[in-house]
């Protein structure tokens, strides 16, 4: 149960819990977030008014509280609106956000090589037929930024069927999907037998592809194991070791470039460690092959920048951070390409290695997950 | 002509111009940016080494300078590398970046209703056959975040041919493209005859689609004019009027949401005015219909936030900011959806209005433009 208090000027509504905790809301915030059917479309939930439709001289004239709802009368509109108390408390903003640079979204859990004993995985056919299995798999992708899928068709374009489980492929100059196998005149070092240091893909692209699927069709060559590293764990380890190094990589933009094929000149200017406006850790970009000359770091900080960049790479290369596996035909893995780096060991000799890769985006994946969570709300863990 | 100076510890190389201007480079930066064919692939330009391959005890042992190149010897690698002096000076970082929050990339020019007399436009057929015409059109899209195209086919999916001129469509839950016309049970208010306040599309999607094309197939209804506003101009006007308002909208994340159709629950957490880590103005999100409850602004700043949000909307609504036009069948416009807002006036009555819309991304557009600029370097203006 709550009590309600209204400020004399009608600008602040305060909910007071039984224990005496006070939660304040502004009149303008409450009015803007009304859910009556003149404010929001009953059909699709979209807001029907703009802020310009709310009078500047807005005030709350009266406030009444019941067991589960708060009723307000707004003037000069003479408008009554009911609010669900649970919704209000879920959306309260009168609290100490208590955030420091590098805070993580609550859905996210960082990991290291310990994840090797519990690699998130689902069966392709089960995920395609059981919403609960798909929900659990997508939940793990959101949580760890990485998951495997097994039991898929051993056929070209199988990876498109995986993408279709949750969203949409992002087509690029590499095609709707691309072949990862040794080529004679490679436009990209990915298309060789070379080992590749752990990296995020296409940092030279803005917007960067936020998901990548790598799907195995043949893998009898010696070597060619895949490896993934949690870039967020690496960034937070860097911060713990030396906060100034975390800051220098997040406060300045690096530059990335790719011009390996005709008609293509991709460039971006983004930090290696990306934070939101309020400090949430939202992205890691790391790719030795396509890092261009870094020119946005002031001379006085370039030494520190390179020291931080070197140490970040060492942390990423530390085997204590990595999860390694070898894909069999019909198996694939997905990474959140804004977070998890992937690598492969060199390969050669007898046998063959043929993977297909594609990009997709997190908006579709997270939307499908949120929708499944609403339909099938039983807890995943 | 330059002279070169090497610091005693071999860590700093200084170029000194005839006029005495000094430009410093760090040994590690120079080594990392070497262009010899052990460092960079001669074929595709990708870096073959990682920072871990450069010794920590790196130093420049000797430096010699010629008319157009700088020759360095690095130890302990005993490695000689030549640098093009023009390349070095173009990529120098020993200068006052002199950037304040909201700085604009040099390719960008802000605009207001004055652009109405010089709307950037190209003919579809000419753009498809003449690289120079396409380059000039893409140049304008980069510069203004907006351009029209005329003379396209009056047929469904014509817009996909426009997208194919420069890049790739971003498929979403709305399809590869979507129909914008009045529907009986609209999942989105876009599919009604309502006027829509100027907005950016899909702010609830992360990554947001960075380009949008709206393509006209029928437009005999009364009303339904289109309008565009430069969100960067609006943001900078807000900053000029009240820097604290610009700061509050750029320092805190808003929230956006869309759940108007089955299986879709899109959400994002991004600021209305987005800056890069070093303050470049990189994005505007503004959409009254899909703004969710804003919960990441501290209580003490919420009043200021709403005052700023209201004023930002007023600036966006100011006719002095807008360029208005009515599309004829076979005409379309493209906007940089991270920058330029679009709106439409309400329509009804006799006649019909049928547009198709699609999303695409700036990476492909800017890559095609950069490639055309390299091939056809004559100046556009």
XYZ file of C-alpha atoms in Angstrom:
762
model
C 0.000 0.000 0.000
C 1.094 3.497 -0.812
C 0.053 6.948 0.256
C 0.196 9.823 -2.175
C 1.351 13.391 -1.643
C 0.928 16.273 -4.077
C 3.200 19.320 -3.990
C 1.504 22.722 -3.601
C 2.366 23.756 -7.146
C 0.951 20.515 -8.574
C 4.314 19.633 -10.145
C 5.422 16.665 -8.025
C 3.483 13.554 -7.062
C 5.111 11.458 -4.325
C 4.254 7.847 -3.545
C 5.044 6.835 0.026
C 5.336 3.144 0.857
C 4.289 1.572 4.156
C 7.941 1.612 5.163
C 8.089 5.350 4.448
C 10.141 5.179 1.227
C 9.326 8.170 -1.007
C 9.249 7.984 -4.793
C 8.679 11.228 -6.687
C 7.296 11.740 -10.193
C 7.016 14.951 -12.181
C 3.608 16.048 -13.472
C 4.950 16.355 -17.038
C 6.444 12.852 -16.946
C 3.165 11.421 -15.656
C 1.094 13.224 -18.266
C 3.433 12.203 -21.076
C 3.244 8.583 -19.941
C -0.515 8.353 -19.595
C -2.009 5.204 -21.131
C -5.567 6.402 -21.745
C -6.833 5.914 -25.271
C -6.624 9.578 -26.200
C -2.917 9.506 -25.369
C -2.009 6.050 -26.656
C -3.497 4.026 -29.496
C -5.412 1.135 -27.935
C -4.571 -0.959 -31.005
C -0.813 -0.659 -31.321
C 0.281 1.221 -28.219
C 1.798 4.149 -30.097
C 1.506 7.598 -28.578
C -1.124 9.693 -30.342
C 0.016 13.051 -29.003
C 3.303 14.921 -29.030
C 4.785 16.956 -26.202
C 3.484 20.070 -28.004
C -0.056 18.876 -27.244
C 0.528 19.030 -23.489
C -0.005 22.564 -22.088
C 3.094 24.266 -20.689
C 1.083 25.320 -17.628
C 0.299 21.684 -16.828
C -0.297 20.818 -13.174
C -1.788 17.970 -11.177
C -4.952 19.296 -9.546
C -5.737 16.277 -7.410
C -4.362 12.835 -6.643
C -6.149 9.832 -5.171
C -4.710 6.421 -4.469
C -6.281 2.966 -4.333
C -4.920 -0.534 -3.760
C -3.488 -0.865 -7.250
C -3.962 2.457 -8.975
C -3.205 6.128 -8.759
C -5.805 8.557 -10.150
C -4.718 12.024 -11.186
C -6.593 15.012 -12.496
C -4.559 17.259 -14.779
C -5.305 20.936 -15.369
C -5.828 22.969 -17.511
C -6.879 19.957 -19.602
C -9.396 18.823 -16.936
C -8.165 15.327 -17.751
C -8.384 12.318 -15.432
C -5.859 9.533 -15.827
C -5.412 6.283 -13.927
C -1.988 4.703 -13.439
C -1.170 1.168 -12.474
C 0.963 1.374 -9.322
C 3.094 -1.605 -10.301
C 3.841 0.008 -13.659
C 4.767 3.278 -11.934
C 7.146 1.625 -9.480
C 8.732 -0.426 -12.265
C 9.371 2.790 -14.187
C 10.439 4.996 -11.292
C 13.442 7.226 -11.874
C 13.757 8.811 -8.414
C 16.539 6.497 -7.330
C 20.288 6.523 -7.277
C 21.194 5.124 -10.657
C 24.631 4.475 -9.095
C 26.316 3.867 -12.405
C 30.023 4.022 -13.074
C 31.666 3.904 -16.495
C 31.456 0.386 -17.853
C 28.260 -0.723 -16.111
C 26.543 -3.698 -17.691
C 22.927 -4.192 -18.672
C 21.300 -6.534 -16.132
C 20.648 -9.200 -18.783
C 24.365 -9.632 -19.382
C 26.872 -11.892 -17.656
C 30.568 -11.798 -18.452
C 32.544 -15.012 -18.788
C 35.970 -16.496 -19.355
C 37.319 -19.939 -20.232
C 35.145 -21.356 -17.443
C 32.249 -21.222 -19.890
C 33.948 -24.057 -21.812
C 32.310 -26.617 -19.520
C 28.860 -25.140 -20.143
C 28.834 -23.841 -23.707
C 25.326 -22.600 -24.494
C 23.916 -24.793 -27.249
C 20.624 -25.810 -28.837
C 19.534 -28.318 -31.442
C 18.469 -26.732 -34.718
C 15.341 -28.833 -35.195
C 14.158 -28.446 -31.616
C 14.712 -24.681 -31.713
C 12.649 -24.540 -34.900
C 9.698 -26.428 -33.448
C 9.677 -25.600 -29.721
C 9.294 -21.944 -28.726
C 10.688 -22.711 -25.290
C 13.902 -24.142 -26.729
C 14.282 -21.156 -29.028
C 13.580 -18.753 -26.155
C 16.233 -20.433 -23.982
C 18.801 -20.314 -26.778
C 18.152 -16.637 -27.541
C 18.275 -15.914 -23.813
C 21.797 -17.340 -23.716
C 22.833 -15.337 -26.768
C 21.659 -12.189 -25.002
C 23.362 -13.198 -21.754
C 26.698 -14.466 -23.063
C 26.825 -12.906 -26.535
C 27.610 -16.356 -27.860
C 25.993 -19.750 -28.407
C 26.408 -22.819 -30.545
C 23.724 -24.598 -32.535
C 24.027 -28.229 -33.588
C 22.074 -30.640 -35.751
C 21.491 -28.265 -38.644
C 21.329 -29.336 -42.279
C 24.674 -30.043 -43.917
C 23.817 -27.974 -46.950
C 24.745 -24.620 -48.387
C 22.633 -21.762 -47.014
C 21.810 -23.709 -43.875
C 22.934 -20.620 -41.962
C 20.066 -18.606 -43.452
C 17.664 -21.013 -41.770
C 19.334 -20.309 -38.437
C 19.005 -16.548 -38.970
C 15.347 -16.985 -39.916
C 14.672 -18.488 -36.478
C 14.993 -15.056 -34.909
C 15.402 -12.272 -37.427
C 16.859 -10.969 -40.643
C 20.163 -11.247 -42.436
C 22.102 -8.030 -43.003
C 23.287 -8.092 -46.601
C 26.597 -6.342 -47.328
C 29.227 -6.158 -50.064
C 30.191 -9.669 -48.940
C 26.746 -10.837 -50.057
C 23.785 -12.176 -48.147
C 26.294 -14.722 -46.883
C 29.906 -15.444 -47.691
C 32.157 -18.456 -48.132
C 34.973 -18.880 -45.635
C 37.522 -21.130 -47.300
C 40.966 -20.831 -48.779
C 41.041 -18.761 -51.954
C 43.876 -18.215 -54.400
C 43.679 -14.399 -54.528
C 41.947 -13.559 -51.283
C 40.287 -10.144 -50.997
C 40.301 -10.736 -47.266
C 42.709 -12.670 -45.056
C 39.702 -14.552 -43.725
C 39.760 -16.424 -47.024
C 43.152 -17.998 -46.387
C 44.439 -20.751 -44.121
C 46.095 -18.216 -41.813
C 45.290 -18.175 -38.138
C 43.389 -15.024 -37.236
C 43.781 -13.204 -33.928
C 40.536 -12.833 -31.996
C 38.619 -9.959 -33.529
C 35.215 -8.481 -34.070
C 34.059 -8.467 -37.670
C 33.768 -5.432 -39.909
C 34.661 -2.710 -37.401
C 35.113 -0.536 -40.509
C 31.366 -0.673 -41.100
C 28.985 1.768 -39.418
C 26.540 0.515 -38.372
C 28.593 -2.558 -37.592
C 26.801 -5.904 -38.065
C 25.640 -6.717 -34.555
C 25.418 -10.506 -35.015
C 27.452 -13.012 -36.958
C 26.737 -16.672 -37.691
C 29.533 -19.003 -38.802
C 28.185 -22.288 -40.109
C 30.272 -25.386 -40.804
C 29.819 -27.500 -43.944
C 33.179 -29.311 -44.062
C 35.918 -29.485 -41.456
C 38.282 -32.387 -41.988
C 41.411 -30.211 -42.220
C 43.893 -30.316 -39.386
C 43.544 -27.214 -37.199
C 40.966 -24.551 -37.920
C 39.469 -24.657 -34.435
C 37.287 -21.710 -33.496
C 37.721 -19.643 -30.390
C 35.627 -16.934 -28.773
C 36.470 -14.322 -26.140
C 34.083 -12.090 -24.198
C 35.171 -8.574 -25.146
C 33.180 -7.114 -22.267
C 35.037 -9.347 -19.796
C 38.308 -8.252 -21.404
C 37.353 -4.565 -21.188
C 36.357 -4.889 -17.534
C 39.580 -6.744 -16.743
C 41.507 -3.902 -18.380
C 39.555 -1.440 -16.242
C 40.290 -3.405 -13.066
C 44.002 -3.506 -13.909
C 44.259 0.130 -14.927
C 41.222 2.441 -15.076
C 43.160 5.037 -17.085
C 43.707 2.464 -19.837
C 40.001 1.657 -19.953
C 39.274 5.381 -20.122
C 41.726 6.158 -22.902
C 40.298 3.396 -25.127
C 36.718 4.470 -24.434
C 37.200 8.254 -24.604
C 38.855 8.359 -28.017
C 37.858 7.046 -31.408
C 39.982 4.587 -33.314
C 39.674 4.342 -37.075
C 39.061 1.296 -39.180
C 39.220 0.799 -42.922
C 38.714 -1.852 -45.573
C 39.267 -1.409 -49.288
C 40.233 -4.921 -50.335
C 37.854 -5.210 -53.281
C 36.869 -3.035 -56.223
C 34.135 -0.511 -55.528
C 34.473 -0.848 -51.758
C 35.989 1.742 -49.392
C 34.571 1.219 -45.955
C 35.687 3.430 -43.091
C 34.574 4.074 -39.544
C 35.569 6.197 -36.583
C 34.559 4.523 -33.331
C 36.235 3.685 -30.015
C 37.659 0.227 -29.318
C 35.618 0.225 -26.104
C 32.269 1.938 -26.570
C 30.111 3.332 -23.789
C 26.634 4.799 -23.969
C 26.072 8.440 -23.041
C 25.605 7.323 -19.425
C 28.468 4.876 -19.302
C 26.922 1.504 -20.151
C 29.430 -0.787 -21.809
C 27.816 -1.250 -25.213
C 30.495 -2.275 -27.650
C 33.963 -3.578 -28.355
C 35.752 -3.212 -31.678
C 39.054 -5.018 -32.061
C 40.637 -6.060 -35.325
C 44.325 -5.737 -36.077
C 43.799 -6.346 -39.793
C 41.554 -3.358 -40.412
C 42.668 -0.835 -37.816
C 43.623 2.303 -39.742
C 45.940 5.086 -38.606
C 44.578 6.367 -35.304
C 44.537 10.157 -35.564
C 41.906 11.257 -33.039
C 44.015 10.690 -29.952
C 45.887 13.808 -28.786
C 49.675 13.564 -28.957
C 49.963 13.714 -25.160
C 47.763 10.634 -24.760
C 49.033 8.507 -27.646
C 51.620 6.705 -25.502
C 48.975 5.756 -22.965
C 46.617 4.807 -25.781
C 49.103 2.373 -27.308
C 49.983 0.926 -23.883
C 46.259 0.338 -23.272
C 45.726 -1.079 -26.773
C 48.653 -3.476 -26.285
C 47.408 -4.636 -22.895
C 43.841 -5.029 -24.199
C 45.228 -7.318 -26.912
C 47.218 -9.318 -24.346
C 44.106 -9.839 -22.252
C 42.175 -10.913 -25.355
C 44.978 -13.356 -26.240
C 45.100 -14.828 -22.726
C 43.943 -18.442 -22.927
C 42.223 -17.945 -19.557
C 39.688 -15.827 -21.445
C 38.940 -18.151 -24.350
C 36.430 -20.828 -25.169
C 37.660 -23.140 -27.940
C 35.762 -25.676 -30.018
C 35.849 -27.339 -33.416
C 32.687 -27.219 -35.463
C 31.397 -30.328 -37.187
C 29.354 -30.143 -40.393
C 25.844 -28.890 -39.608
C 27.044 -27.016 -36.531
C 27.378 -23.287 -36.191
C 27.933 -20.569 -33.667
C 26.542 -17.092 -33.300
C 28.288 -14.128 -31.690
C 27.118 -10.717 -30.619
C 29.619 -8.918 -32.821
C 29.456 -5.787 -30.666
C 30.795 -7.811 -27.735
C 32.315 -11.222 -28.413
C 35.508 -11.643 -30.438
C 36.132 -14.755 -32.463
C 39.291 -16.293 -33.849
C 40.416 -19.353 -35.680
C 43.590 -21.368 -35.565
C 45.540 -21.772 -38.798
C 44.865 -24.864 -40.861
C 46.460 -26.671 -43.789
C 47.337 -30.113 -45.038
C 44.939 -32.848 -45.996
C 41.178 -32.506 -45.750
C 39.052 -29.470 -46.275
C 37.476 -26.658 -44.300
C 34.384 -24.875 -45.562
C 32.325 -22.494 -43.480
C 29.652 -20.052 -44.515
C 29.139 -16.828 -42.629
C 26.446 -14.206 -42.497
C 25.548 -11.111 -40.545
C 22.286 -10.246 -38.829
C 21.169 -7.717 -36.259
C 20.337 -7.768 -32.576
C 17.126 -5.759 -32.896
C 15.334 -8.733 -34.464
C 16.884 -11.271 -32.097
C 16.039 -9.314 -28.951
C 12.542 -8.592 -30.227
C 11.880 -12.282 -30.889
C 13.260 -13.135 -27.461
C 11.152 -10.494 -25.681
C 8.093 -11.697 -27.533
C 8.728 -15.334 -26.608
C 9.375 -14.328 -23.005
C 5.998 -12.582 -22.921
C 4.222 -15.590 -24.473
C 6.090 -18.268 -22.524
C 6.962 -16.538 -19.303
C 8.337 -19.494 -17.327
C 11.813 -18.764 -16.112
C 14.758 -20.049 -18.089
C 16.929 -20.650 -15.093
C 60.756 20.353 -47.360
C 61.051 19.008 -43.872
C 63.859 18.332 -41.475
C 63.671 15.389 -39.104
C 64.652 15.187 -35.454
C 64.884 12.021 -33.380
C 64.590 12.053 -29.575
C 67.484 10.542 -27.611
C 65.395 7.600 -26.455
C 64.258 6.858 -30.011
C 60.590 7.264 -29.055
C 59.659 10.500 -30.839
C 60.242 11.495 -34.453
C 59.651 15.183 -35.203
C 59.142 16.642 -38.670
C 60.073 20.320 -38.898
C 58.711 22.344 -41.794
C 60.583 25.182 -43.526
C 58.466 27.578 -41.478
C 59.585 25.838 -38.299
C 56.285 24.070 -37.507
C 56.973 20.871 -35.544
C 54.895 17.703 -35.936
C 55.675 14.821 -33.608
C 55.025 11.119 -34.098
C 55.525 8.278 -31.644
C 57.766 5.351 -32.613
C 54.987 2.850 -31.821
C 52.459 4.712 -33.970
C 54.914 4.825 -36.871
C 55.787 1.147 -36.589
C 52.122 0.137 -36.327
C 51.323 2.194 -39.425
C 54.136 0.942 -41.631
C 53.033 0.044 -45.148
C 55.767 -2.420 -46.097
C 54.575 -5.764 -47.360
C 55.504 -7.662 -44.210
C 53.234 -5.327 -42.237
C 50.398 -4.889 -44.715
C 49.073 -7.257 -47.375
C 50.047 -5.819 -50.743
C 46.890 -7.346 -52.220
C 44.122 -6.095 -49.959
C 45.828 -3.612 -47.622
C 44.969 -5.524 -44.452
C 47.488 -5.472 -41.614
C 49.342 -8.780 -41.355
C 50.674 -8.258 -37.862
C 49.093 -7.473 -34.523
C 50.433 -5.128 -31.878
C 51.746 -8.213 -30.035
C 54.188 -8.722 -32.903
C 55.878 -5.372 -32.267
C 58.512 -5.587 -29.503
C 57.764 -3.618 -26.332
C 61.323 -2.266 -26.371
C 60.773 -0.741 -29.815
C 62.794 2.349 -30.678
C 63.743 4.306 -33.770
C 67.487 3.875 -34.253
C 67.904 6.319 -37.121
C 65.837 8.683 -39.232
C 66.662 10.130 -42.656
C 64.528 12.455 -44.725
C 64.238 12.999 -48.482
C 62.069 15.209 -50.674
C 58.991 13.014 -50.344
C 59.839 10.293 -47.891
C 60.980 9.583 -44.373
C 63.155 6.516 -43.797
C 63.302 4.973 -40.346
C 65.238 2.096 -38.906
C 63.508 0.322 -36.031
C 65.300 -1.709 -33.366
C 65.386 -4.406 -32.051
C 63.721 -5.624 -35.262
C 66.511 -4.102 -37.423
C 63.680 -3.121 -39.735
C 63.796 -0.272 -42.266
C 60.555 1.399 -43.284
C 59.866 4.249 -45.699
C 56.960 6.651 -45.160
C 55.371 8.977 -47.658
C 55.612 12.476 -46.174
C 52.258 13.551 -47.605
C 50.607 10.524 -46.015
C 52.259 11.306 -42.682
C 51.156 14.942 -42.680
C 47.613 13.967 -43.675
C 47.506 11.577 -40.729
C 49.243 13.737 -38.151
C 47.708 13.824 -34.701
C 50.032 16.335 -33.008
C 47.602 19.213 -33.401
C 44.909 20.873 -31.393
C 41.800 18.883 -32.222
C 39.888 21.893 -30.846
C 36.610 20.047 -30.632
C 33.629 21.033 -28.562
C 30.538 18.896 -27.949
C 28.442 18.819 -31.105
C 31.223 19.255 -33.653
C 30.328 18.157 -37.164
C 32.217 15.933 -39.570
C 33.754 18.120 -42.294
C 31.639 16.466 -45.025
C 28.441 17.717 -43.417
C 26.588 20.972 -43.884
C 23.521 21.880 -41.856
C 20.513 23.473 -43.523
C 17.083 24.980 -42.942
C 14.158 25.929 -45.167
C 16.601 27.823 -47.410
C 17.452 24.456 -48.963
C 13.965 24.486 -50.542
C 15.292 26.544 -53.458
C 18.083 24.057 -54.085
C 16.748 20.628 -53.188
C 19.412 18.048 -54.072
C 18.008 15.843 -56.801
C 19.096 13.414 -59.513
C 17.407 11.568 -62.347
C 17.097 7.828 -61.749
C 18.195 6.776 -65.224
C 21.151 9.132 -65.354
C 22.312 8.067 -61.890
C 22.160 4.455 -63.050
C 24.269 5.006 -66.140
C 26.634 7.868 -65.279
C 29.011 7.349 -62.341
C 29.533 11.094 -62.069
C 25.808 11.736 -61.630
C 25.584 9.007 -59.011
C 28.673 10.328 -57.225
C 27.211 13.852 -57.118
C 23.881 12.566 -55.776
C 25.533 10.456 -53.065
C 27.771 13.406 -52.203
C 24.647 15.457 -51.508
C 23.125 12.687 -49.419
C 26.281 12.642 -47.312
C 26.364 16.441 -47.081
C 22.681 17.204 -46.430
C 21.408 13.836 -45.200
C 18.632 14.180 -47.750
C 18.059 14.118 -51.515
C 15.271 13.492 -53.994
C 15.378 11.246 -57.013
C 13.026 11.667 -59.971
C 12.232 9.787 -63.168
C 12.145 6.343 -61.605
C 9.853 3.560 -62.780
C 6.219 3.837 -61.666
C 6.110 0.254 -60.513
C 6.106 -1.648 -57.266
C 9.615 -2.335 -55.937
C 11.054 0.605 -57.856
C 12.592 1.668 -54.565
C 14.739 -1.470 -54.474
C 16.357 -0.302 -57.711
C 17.230 2.981 -56.052
C 18.803 1.171 -53.091
C 20.761 -1.057 -55.475
C 22.445 2.047 -56.934
C 24.546 2.383 -53.784
C 24.079 -0.453 -51.352
C 21.872 -2.966 -49.627
C 18.393 -2.965 -48.176
C 18.058 -3.651 -44.451
C 15.237 -6.151 -44.047
C 13.207 -5.897 -40.827
C 9.916 -7.126 -39.393
C 8.310 -4.635 -41.774
C 9.697 -6.679 -44.665
C 12.294 -5.919 -47.292
C 10.065 -2.932 -48.029
C 6.687 -1.829 -46.727
C 3.524 -0.255 -48.073
C 2.645 3.197 -46.779
C -1.059 3.629 -47.393
C -4.230 3.760 -45.347
C -5.111 0.446 -43.732
C -8.252 -0.577 -41.874
C -6.536 -1.996 -38.764
C -3.169 -0.289 -38.839
C -0.347 -1.885 -36.857
C 1.410 1.456 -37.149
C 0.016 4.977 -37.358
C 2.105 5.428 -40.503
C -0.541 3.279 -42.219
C -3.337 5.810 -41.677
C -4.209 9.159 -43.197
C -3.069 10.983 -40.053
C -0.491 13.720 -40.274
C 2.733 12.647 -38.601
C 5.020 14.994 -36.695
C 8.553 15.112 -38.032
C 10.364 12.061 -36.722
C 13.159 9.653 -37.341
C 12.082 6.117 -38.122
C 12.395 3.123 -35.849
C 14.273 4.740 -32.945
C 13.217 1.615 -31.025
C 15.558 -0.442 -33.170
C 19.237 -0.859 -32.328
C 21.029 -0.620 -34.639
C 18.638 1.924 -36.091
C 18.248 1.826 -39.897
C 20.615 4.551 -41.032
C 18.902 5.292 -44.358
C 15.303 5.355 -45.464
C 13.847 5.620 -48.962
C 10.212 6.652 -49.483
C 9.070 6.028 -53.042
C 5.853 7.361 -54.570
C 3.572 5.220 -56.740
C 0.292 7.163 -56.462
C -0.362 10.575 -54.986
C -3.622 12.096 -56.196
C -5.072 12.538 -52.679
C -5.392 16.018 -51.289
C -2.625 16.708 -48.767
C 0.003 14.103 -47.931
C 2.911 16.431 -48.679
C 6.270 15.332 -47.329
C 8.523 17.459 -45.221
C 12.082 17.038 -43.972
C 14.013 18.772 -41.194
C 17.743 18.649 -40.500
C 17.960 17.180 -37.002
C 21.592 18.261 -36.702
C 20.604 21.877 -37.456
C 17.839 21.583 -34.851
C 20.240 20.148 -32.259
C 22.788 22.899 -32.872
C 20.074 25.549 -32.665
C 19.030 24.084 -29.325
C 22.657 24.239 -28.198
C 22.971 27.875 -29.292
C 19.782 28.783 -27.418
C 20.618 26.857 -24.284
C 23.745 24.678 -23.969
C 22.382 22.973 -20.835
C 19.404 21.723 -22.853
C 21.670 20.301 -25.538
C 23.727 18.628 -22.798
C 20.788 17.093 -20.967
C 19.433 15.502 -24.164
C 22.866 14.193 -25.150
C 24.056 13.037 -21.720
C 21.069 10.838 -20.910
C 19.408 7.984 -22.722
C 15.773 8.102 -23.743
C 13.866 4.877 -24.284
C 11.861 3.830 -27.298
C 9.510 0.929 -27.803
C 7.310 -0.661 -30.447
C 5.102 -3.699 -29.937
C 2.322 -3.035 -32.428
C 2.334 -6.437 -34.109
C 2.393 -10.042 -32.947
C 5.853 -11.451 -32.248
C 7.490 -8.029 -32.185
C 8.794 -6.230 -29.076
C 11.429 -3.771 -30.111
C 13.125 -1.612 -27.510
C 16.107 0.694 -27.384
C 17.915 2.909 -24.915
C 19.662 5.768 -26.700
C 19.866 9.559 -26.344
C 17.720 11.879 -28.455
C 20.919 13.698 -29.403
C 23.829 11.324 -29.781
C 27.494 12.281 -29.629
C 30.549 10.152 -30.277
C 33.026 9.498 -27.467
C 34.844 12.701 -28.476
C 31.760 14.843 -28.989
C 30.979 14.565 -32.708
C 27.277 14.988 -33.374
C 26.418 11.581 -34.798
C 22.723 11.010 -34.333
C 19.278 12.341 -33.608
C 16.331 10.191 -32.502
C 12.958 11.871 -32.255
C 9.619 10.143 -32.449
C 6.664 10.999 -30.238
C 4.783 7.831 -31.199
C 7.380 5.387 -29.931
C 9.061 7.229 -27.073
C 8.691 5.000 -24.013
C 8.824 6.044 -20.363
C 12.137 7.814 -19.858
C 13.668 6.329 -16.716
C 17.403 6.969 -17.068
C 17.297 10.675 -16.254
C 17.918 11.437 -12.571
C 14.979 13.001 -10.734
C 16.870 16.273 -10.268
C 17.340 16.665 -14.025
C 13.961 15.472 -15.276
C 12.461 18.982 -15.290
C 15.327 20.285 -17.395
C 15.101 17.209 -19.598
C 11.446 17.783 -20.385
C 12.021 21.515 -20.968
C 14.788 20.631 -23.427
C 12.690 17.903 -25.090
C 9.797 20.360 -25.503
C 12.017 23.062 -26.986
C 13.724 20.556 -29.303
C 10.279 19.621 -30.626
C 9.350 23.280 -31.106
C 12.505 23.877 -33.126
C 11.781 20.774 -35.204
C 8.219 22.036 -35.800
C 9.385 25.524 -36.799
C 8.558 26.027 -40.489
C 11.829 27.966 -40.816
C 13.574 24.595 -40.492
C 11.533 22.592 -42.994
C 11.756 21.697 -46.651
C 8.383 20.638 -48.067
C 7.534 18.900 -51.325
C 4.935 16.616 -52.827
C 6.176 13.499 -54.536
C 4.845 12.496 -57.940
C 4.687 8.868 -59.038
C 8.196 7.615 -59.856
C 9.779 10.111 -57.461
C 11.336 9.324 -54.127
C 13.472 10.790 -51.411
C 16.171 9.379 -49.212
C 17.044 10.514 -45.716
C 19.935 9.807 -43.400
C 17.718 8.429 -40.655
C 20.344 9.166 -37.998
C 20.086 12.857 -38.842
C 17.144 14.066 -40.937
C 13.567 13.879 -39.672
C 10.669 13.437 -42.048
C 6.970 14.144 -41.710
C 3.841 14.067 -43.773
C 0.743 16.191 -43.740
C -2.585 14.464 -43.195
C -4.545 13.408 -46.256
C -8.045 12.254 -47.052
C -10.840 12.704 -49.552
C -10.806 11.738 -53.196
C -7.796 10.222 -54.917
C -5.216 7.875 -53.539
C -1.813 7.921 -51.926
C 0.530 4.972 -52.158
C 4.157 5.041 -51.166
C 6.595 2.235 -50.594
C 9.368 2.556 -48.064
C 12.527 0.655 -47.294
C 15.568 0.900 -45.065
C 19.219 0.657 -46.010
C 22.518 1.521 -44.354
C 25.070 4.281 -44.676
C 28.092 1.979 -44.723
C 27.271 0.855 -48.258
C 26.320 4.332 -49.442
C 29.467 5.989 -48.096
C 31.626 3.152 -49.425
C 30.166 3.513 -52.929
C 30.636 7.274 -52.737
C 34.258 6.996 -51.557
C 34.967 4.511 -54.296
C 33.422 6.753 -56.983
C 35.331 9.734 -55.604
C 38.570 7.781 -55.941
C 37.737 6.690 -59.503
C 36.257 10.003 -60.671
C 38.094 12.520 -58.579
C 36.928 15.718 -60.276
C 35.406 18.050 -57.741
C 31.651 18.093 -57.302
C 31.454 21.747 -56.480
